[in-house]
Coordinates of N, CA, C and O in Angstrom, one line a residue:
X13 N 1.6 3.3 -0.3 CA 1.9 2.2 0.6 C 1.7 2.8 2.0 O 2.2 3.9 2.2
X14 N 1.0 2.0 3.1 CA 0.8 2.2 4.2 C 1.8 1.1 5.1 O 2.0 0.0 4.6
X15 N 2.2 1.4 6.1 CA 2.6 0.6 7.0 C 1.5 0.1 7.9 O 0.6 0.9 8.1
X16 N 1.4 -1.2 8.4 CA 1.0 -1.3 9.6 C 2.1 -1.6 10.6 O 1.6 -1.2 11.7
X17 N 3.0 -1.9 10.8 CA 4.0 -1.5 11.8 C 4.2 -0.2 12.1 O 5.3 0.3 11.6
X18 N 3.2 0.7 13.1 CA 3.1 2.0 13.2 C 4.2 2.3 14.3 O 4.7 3.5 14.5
X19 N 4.6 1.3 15.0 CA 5.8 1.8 16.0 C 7.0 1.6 15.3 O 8.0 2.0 16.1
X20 N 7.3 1.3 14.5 CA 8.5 0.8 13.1 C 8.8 1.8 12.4 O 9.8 2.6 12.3
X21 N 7.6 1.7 11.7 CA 7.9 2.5 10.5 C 7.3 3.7 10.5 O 6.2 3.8 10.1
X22 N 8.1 4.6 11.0 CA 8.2 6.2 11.5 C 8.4 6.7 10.0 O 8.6 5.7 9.2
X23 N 8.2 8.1 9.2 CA 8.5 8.6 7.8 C 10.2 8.5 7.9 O 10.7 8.2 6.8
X24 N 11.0 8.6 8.9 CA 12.3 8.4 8.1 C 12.9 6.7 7.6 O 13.8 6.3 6.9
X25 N 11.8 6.1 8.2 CA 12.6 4.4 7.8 C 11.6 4.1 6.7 O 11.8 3.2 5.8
X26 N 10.3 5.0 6.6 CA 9.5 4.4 5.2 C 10.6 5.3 3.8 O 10.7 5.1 2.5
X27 N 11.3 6.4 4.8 CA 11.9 6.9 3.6 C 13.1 6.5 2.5 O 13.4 6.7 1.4
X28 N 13.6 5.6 4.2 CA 14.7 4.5 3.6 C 14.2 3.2 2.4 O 14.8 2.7 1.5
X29 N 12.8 3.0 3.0 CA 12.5 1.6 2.3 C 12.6 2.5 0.9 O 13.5 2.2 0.1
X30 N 11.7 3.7 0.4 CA 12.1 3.9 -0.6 C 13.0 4.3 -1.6 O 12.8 4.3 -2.9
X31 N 14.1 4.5 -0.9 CA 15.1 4.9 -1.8 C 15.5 4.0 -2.0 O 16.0 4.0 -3.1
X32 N 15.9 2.2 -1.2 CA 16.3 0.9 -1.0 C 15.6 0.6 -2.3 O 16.2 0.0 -3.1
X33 N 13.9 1.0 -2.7 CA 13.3 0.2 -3.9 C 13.3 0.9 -5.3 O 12.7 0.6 -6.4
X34 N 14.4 2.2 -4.9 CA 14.5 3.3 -6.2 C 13.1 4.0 -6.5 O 13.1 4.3 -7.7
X35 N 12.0 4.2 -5.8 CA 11.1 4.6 -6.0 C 10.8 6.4 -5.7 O 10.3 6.9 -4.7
X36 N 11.2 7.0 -7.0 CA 10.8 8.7 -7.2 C 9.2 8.5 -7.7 O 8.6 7.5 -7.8
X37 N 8.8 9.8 -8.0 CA 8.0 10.6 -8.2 C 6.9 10.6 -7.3 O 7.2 10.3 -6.1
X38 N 5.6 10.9 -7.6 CA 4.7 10.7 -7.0 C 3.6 9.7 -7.2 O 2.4 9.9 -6.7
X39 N 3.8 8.7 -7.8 CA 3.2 7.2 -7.8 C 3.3 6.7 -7.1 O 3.0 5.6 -7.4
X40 N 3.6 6.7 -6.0 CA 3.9 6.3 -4.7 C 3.7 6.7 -3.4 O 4.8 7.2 -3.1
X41 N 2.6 6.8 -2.1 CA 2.8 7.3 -1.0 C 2.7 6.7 0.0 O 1.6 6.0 0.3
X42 N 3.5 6.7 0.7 CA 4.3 6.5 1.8 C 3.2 6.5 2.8 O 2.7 7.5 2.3
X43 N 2.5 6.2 3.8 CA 2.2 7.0 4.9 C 2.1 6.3 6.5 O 1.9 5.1 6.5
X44 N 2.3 6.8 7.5 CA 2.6 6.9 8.7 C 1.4 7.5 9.5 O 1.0 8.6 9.1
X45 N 0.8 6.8 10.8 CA -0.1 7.4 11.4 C 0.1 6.6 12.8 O 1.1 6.0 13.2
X46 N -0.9 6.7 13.3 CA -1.5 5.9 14.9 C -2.1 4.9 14.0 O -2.6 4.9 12.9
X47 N -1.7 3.8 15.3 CA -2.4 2.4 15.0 C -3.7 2.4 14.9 O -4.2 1.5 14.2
X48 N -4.7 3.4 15.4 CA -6.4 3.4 15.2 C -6.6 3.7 13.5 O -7.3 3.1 12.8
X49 N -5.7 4.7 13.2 CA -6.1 5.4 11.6 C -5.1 4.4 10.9 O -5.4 4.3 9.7
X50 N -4.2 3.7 11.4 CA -3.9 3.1 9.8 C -4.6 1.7 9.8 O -4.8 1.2 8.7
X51 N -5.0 1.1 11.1 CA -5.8 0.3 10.7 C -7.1 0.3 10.2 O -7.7 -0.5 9.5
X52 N -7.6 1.7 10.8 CA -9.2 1.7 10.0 C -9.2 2.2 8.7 O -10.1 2.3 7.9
X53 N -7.6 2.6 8.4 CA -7.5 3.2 6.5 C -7.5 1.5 6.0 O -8.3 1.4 5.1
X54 N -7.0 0.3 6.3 CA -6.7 -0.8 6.1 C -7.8 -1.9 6.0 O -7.9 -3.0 5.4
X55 N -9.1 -1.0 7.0 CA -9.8 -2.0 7.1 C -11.1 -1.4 6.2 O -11.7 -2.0 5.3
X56 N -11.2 -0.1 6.8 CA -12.7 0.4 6.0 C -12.6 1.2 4.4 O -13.5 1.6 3.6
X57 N -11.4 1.3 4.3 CA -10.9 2.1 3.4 C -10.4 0.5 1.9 O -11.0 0.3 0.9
X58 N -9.8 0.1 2.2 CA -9.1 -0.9 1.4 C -9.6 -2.3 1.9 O -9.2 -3.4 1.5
X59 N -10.3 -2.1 2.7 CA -11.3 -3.6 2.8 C -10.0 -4.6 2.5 O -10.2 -5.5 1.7
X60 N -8.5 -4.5 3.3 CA -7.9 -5.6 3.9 C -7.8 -6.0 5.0 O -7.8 -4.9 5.7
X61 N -7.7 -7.1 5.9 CA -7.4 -7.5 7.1 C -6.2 -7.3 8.1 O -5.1 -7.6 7.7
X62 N -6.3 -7.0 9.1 CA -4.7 -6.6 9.7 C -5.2 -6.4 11.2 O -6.2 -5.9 11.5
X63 N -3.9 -7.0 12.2 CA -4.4 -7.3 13.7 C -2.7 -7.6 13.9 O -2.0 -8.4 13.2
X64 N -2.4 -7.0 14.9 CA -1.5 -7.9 15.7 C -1.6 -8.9 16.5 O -2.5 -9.2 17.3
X65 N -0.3 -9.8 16.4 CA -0.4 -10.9 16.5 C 1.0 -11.6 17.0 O 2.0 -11.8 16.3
X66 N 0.9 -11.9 18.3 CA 2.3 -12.6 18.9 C 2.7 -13.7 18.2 O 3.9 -13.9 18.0
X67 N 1.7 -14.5 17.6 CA 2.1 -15.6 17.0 C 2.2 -15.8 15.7 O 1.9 -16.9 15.1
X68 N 2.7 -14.6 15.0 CA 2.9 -14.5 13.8 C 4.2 -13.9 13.1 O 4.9 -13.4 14.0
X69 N 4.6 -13.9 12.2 CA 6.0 -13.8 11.9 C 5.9 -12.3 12.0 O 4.8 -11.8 12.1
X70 N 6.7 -11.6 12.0 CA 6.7 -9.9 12.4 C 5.5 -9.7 13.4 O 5.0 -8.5 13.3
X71 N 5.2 -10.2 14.0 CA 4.0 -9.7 15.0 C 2.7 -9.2 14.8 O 2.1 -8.5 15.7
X72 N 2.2 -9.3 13.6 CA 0.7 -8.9 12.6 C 0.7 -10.0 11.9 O 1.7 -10.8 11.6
X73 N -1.3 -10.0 11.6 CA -1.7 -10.7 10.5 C -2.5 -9.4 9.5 O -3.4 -8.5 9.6
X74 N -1.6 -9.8 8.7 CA -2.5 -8.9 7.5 C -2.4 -9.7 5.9 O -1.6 -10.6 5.7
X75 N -3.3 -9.0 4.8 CA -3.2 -9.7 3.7 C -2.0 -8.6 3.1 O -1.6 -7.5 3.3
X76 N -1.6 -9.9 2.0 CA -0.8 -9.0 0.8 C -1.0 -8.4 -0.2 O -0.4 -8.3 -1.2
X77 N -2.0 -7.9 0.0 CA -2.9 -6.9 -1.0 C -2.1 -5.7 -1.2 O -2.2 -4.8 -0.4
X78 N -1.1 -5.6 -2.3 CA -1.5 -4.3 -2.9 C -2.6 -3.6 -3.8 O -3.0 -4.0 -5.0
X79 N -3.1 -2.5 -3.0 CA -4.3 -1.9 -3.9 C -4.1 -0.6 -4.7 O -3.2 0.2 -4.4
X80 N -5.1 -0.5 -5.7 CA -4.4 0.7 -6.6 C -5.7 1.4 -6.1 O -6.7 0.7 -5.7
X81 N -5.6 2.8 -6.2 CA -6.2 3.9 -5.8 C -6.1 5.5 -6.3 O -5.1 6.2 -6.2
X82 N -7.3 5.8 -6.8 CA -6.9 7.0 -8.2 C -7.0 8.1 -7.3 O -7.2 8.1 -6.1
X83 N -6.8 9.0 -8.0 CA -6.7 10.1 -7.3 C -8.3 11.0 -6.7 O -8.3 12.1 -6.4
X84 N -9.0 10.4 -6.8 CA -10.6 10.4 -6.3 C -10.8 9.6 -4.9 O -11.8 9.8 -4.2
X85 N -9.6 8.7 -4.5 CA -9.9 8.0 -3.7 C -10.9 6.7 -3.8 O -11.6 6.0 -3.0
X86 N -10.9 6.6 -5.1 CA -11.4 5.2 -5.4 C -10.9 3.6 -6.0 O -10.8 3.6 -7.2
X87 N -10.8 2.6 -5.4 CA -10.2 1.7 -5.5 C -10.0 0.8 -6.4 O -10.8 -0.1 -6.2
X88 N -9.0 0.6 -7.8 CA -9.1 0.2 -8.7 C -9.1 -1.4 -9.1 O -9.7 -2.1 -10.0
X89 N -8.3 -1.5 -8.2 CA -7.8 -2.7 -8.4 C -7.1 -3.0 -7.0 O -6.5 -2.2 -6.4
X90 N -7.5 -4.8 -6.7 CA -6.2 -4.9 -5.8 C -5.4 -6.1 -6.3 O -5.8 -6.8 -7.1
X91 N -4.2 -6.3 -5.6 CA -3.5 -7.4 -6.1 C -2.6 -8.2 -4.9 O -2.2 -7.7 -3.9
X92 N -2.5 -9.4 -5.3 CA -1.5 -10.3 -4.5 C -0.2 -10.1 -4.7 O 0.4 -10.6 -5.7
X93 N 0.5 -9.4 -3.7 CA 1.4 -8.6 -3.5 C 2.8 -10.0 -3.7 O 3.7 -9.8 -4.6
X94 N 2.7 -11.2 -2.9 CA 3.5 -12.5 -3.5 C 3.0 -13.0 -4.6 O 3.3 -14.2 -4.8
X95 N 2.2 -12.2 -5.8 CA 2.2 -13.3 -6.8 C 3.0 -12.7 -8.0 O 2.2 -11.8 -8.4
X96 N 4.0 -12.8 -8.8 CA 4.6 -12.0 -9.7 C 3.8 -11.8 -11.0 O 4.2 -11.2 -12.0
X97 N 2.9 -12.3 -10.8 CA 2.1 -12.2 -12.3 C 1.2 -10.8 -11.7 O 1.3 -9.6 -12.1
X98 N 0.3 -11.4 -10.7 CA -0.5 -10.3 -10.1 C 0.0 -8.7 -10.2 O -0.7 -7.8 -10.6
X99 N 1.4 -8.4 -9.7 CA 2.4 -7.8 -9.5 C 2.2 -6.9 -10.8 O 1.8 -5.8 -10.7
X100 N 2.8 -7.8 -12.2 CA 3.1 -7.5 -13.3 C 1.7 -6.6 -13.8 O 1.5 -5.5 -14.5
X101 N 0.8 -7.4 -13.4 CA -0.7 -6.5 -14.0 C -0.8 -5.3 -13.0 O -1.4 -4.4 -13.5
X102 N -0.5 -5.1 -11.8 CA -0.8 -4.1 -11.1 C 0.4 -2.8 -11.7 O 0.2 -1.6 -11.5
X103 N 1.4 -3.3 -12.3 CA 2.0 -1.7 -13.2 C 2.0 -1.8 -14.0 O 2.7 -0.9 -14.5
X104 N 1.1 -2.8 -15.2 CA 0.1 -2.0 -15.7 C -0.5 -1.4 -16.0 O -0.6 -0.6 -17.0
X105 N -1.6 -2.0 -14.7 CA -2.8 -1.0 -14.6 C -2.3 0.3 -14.4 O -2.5 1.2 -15.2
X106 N -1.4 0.5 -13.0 CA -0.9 1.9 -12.9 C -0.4 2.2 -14.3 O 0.2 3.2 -13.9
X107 N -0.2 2.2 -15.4 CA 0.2 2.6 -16.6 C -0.9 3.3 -16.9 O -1.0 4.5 -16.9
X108 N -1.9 2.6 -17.2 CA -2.9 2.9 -17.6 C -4.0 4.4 -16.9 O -4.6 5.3 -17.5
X109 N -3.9 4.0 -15.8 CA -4.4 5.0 -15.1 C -3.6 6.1 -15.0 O -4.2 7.1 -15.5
X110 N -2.8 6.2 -14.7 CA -2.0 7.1 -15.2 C -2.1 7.6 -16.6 O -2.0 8.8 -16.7
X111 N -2.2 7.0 -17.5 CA -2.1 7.8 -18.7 C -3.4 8.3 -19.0 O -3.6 8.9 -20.1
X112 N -4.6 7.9 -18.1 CA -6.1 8.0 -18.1 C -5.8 10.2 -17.9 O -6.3 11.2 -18.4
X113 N -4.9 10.2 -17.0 CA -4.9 11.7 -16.8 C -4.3 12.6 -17.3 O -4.4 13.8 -17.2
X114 N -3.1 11.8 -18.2 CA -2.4 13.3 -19.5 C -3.8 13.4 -20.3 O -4.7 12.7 -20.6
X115 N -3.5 14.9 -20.5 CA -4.3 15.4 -21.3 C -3.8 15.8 -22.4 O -4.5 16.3 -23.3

């Protein structure tokens, strides 16, 4: 998971959200940068949309895409992060991909 609230979400409050969502191991990364690099990981990287924005609720427009991403850096899937079905197939998928690499 990436933030785009890069003045927010510093690594100790992303660290908070995760322990708030019970979320161990390494299926999960967190990351924190400057607003140039997390938006161009957001835009050219995961081909979602995102911009700040005074007239929007938290002050950004972005989509609710969560995307899945293997360890090659290639993008598996993405999903509608408000849809609980979507949701449900995206751990899943992460099941699956993941079990793509026990050996």
């Amino acid at each position: 998971m990436y933030s785009i609230d890069f003045k927010y979400d510093v690594p100790h409050v992303l660290k908070s959200y995760a322990v708030k969502l019970g979320i161990t191991g390494t299926q999960w990364e967190f990351v924190h940068g400057s607003k140039e690099a997390i938006y161009t990981l957001a835009e050219k990287n995961y081909l979602v949309s995102v911009a700040e924005s005074a007239g929007q609720n938290g002050g950004y427009v972005h989509q609710g895409y969560l995307v899945l991403v293997d360890k090659e850096k290639r993008i598996r899937g993405a999903y509608d992060g408000t849809d609980e079905k979507q949701v449900a197939r995206l751990m899943e998928d992460m099941d699956i991909l993941l079990s793509s690499y026990v050996k």
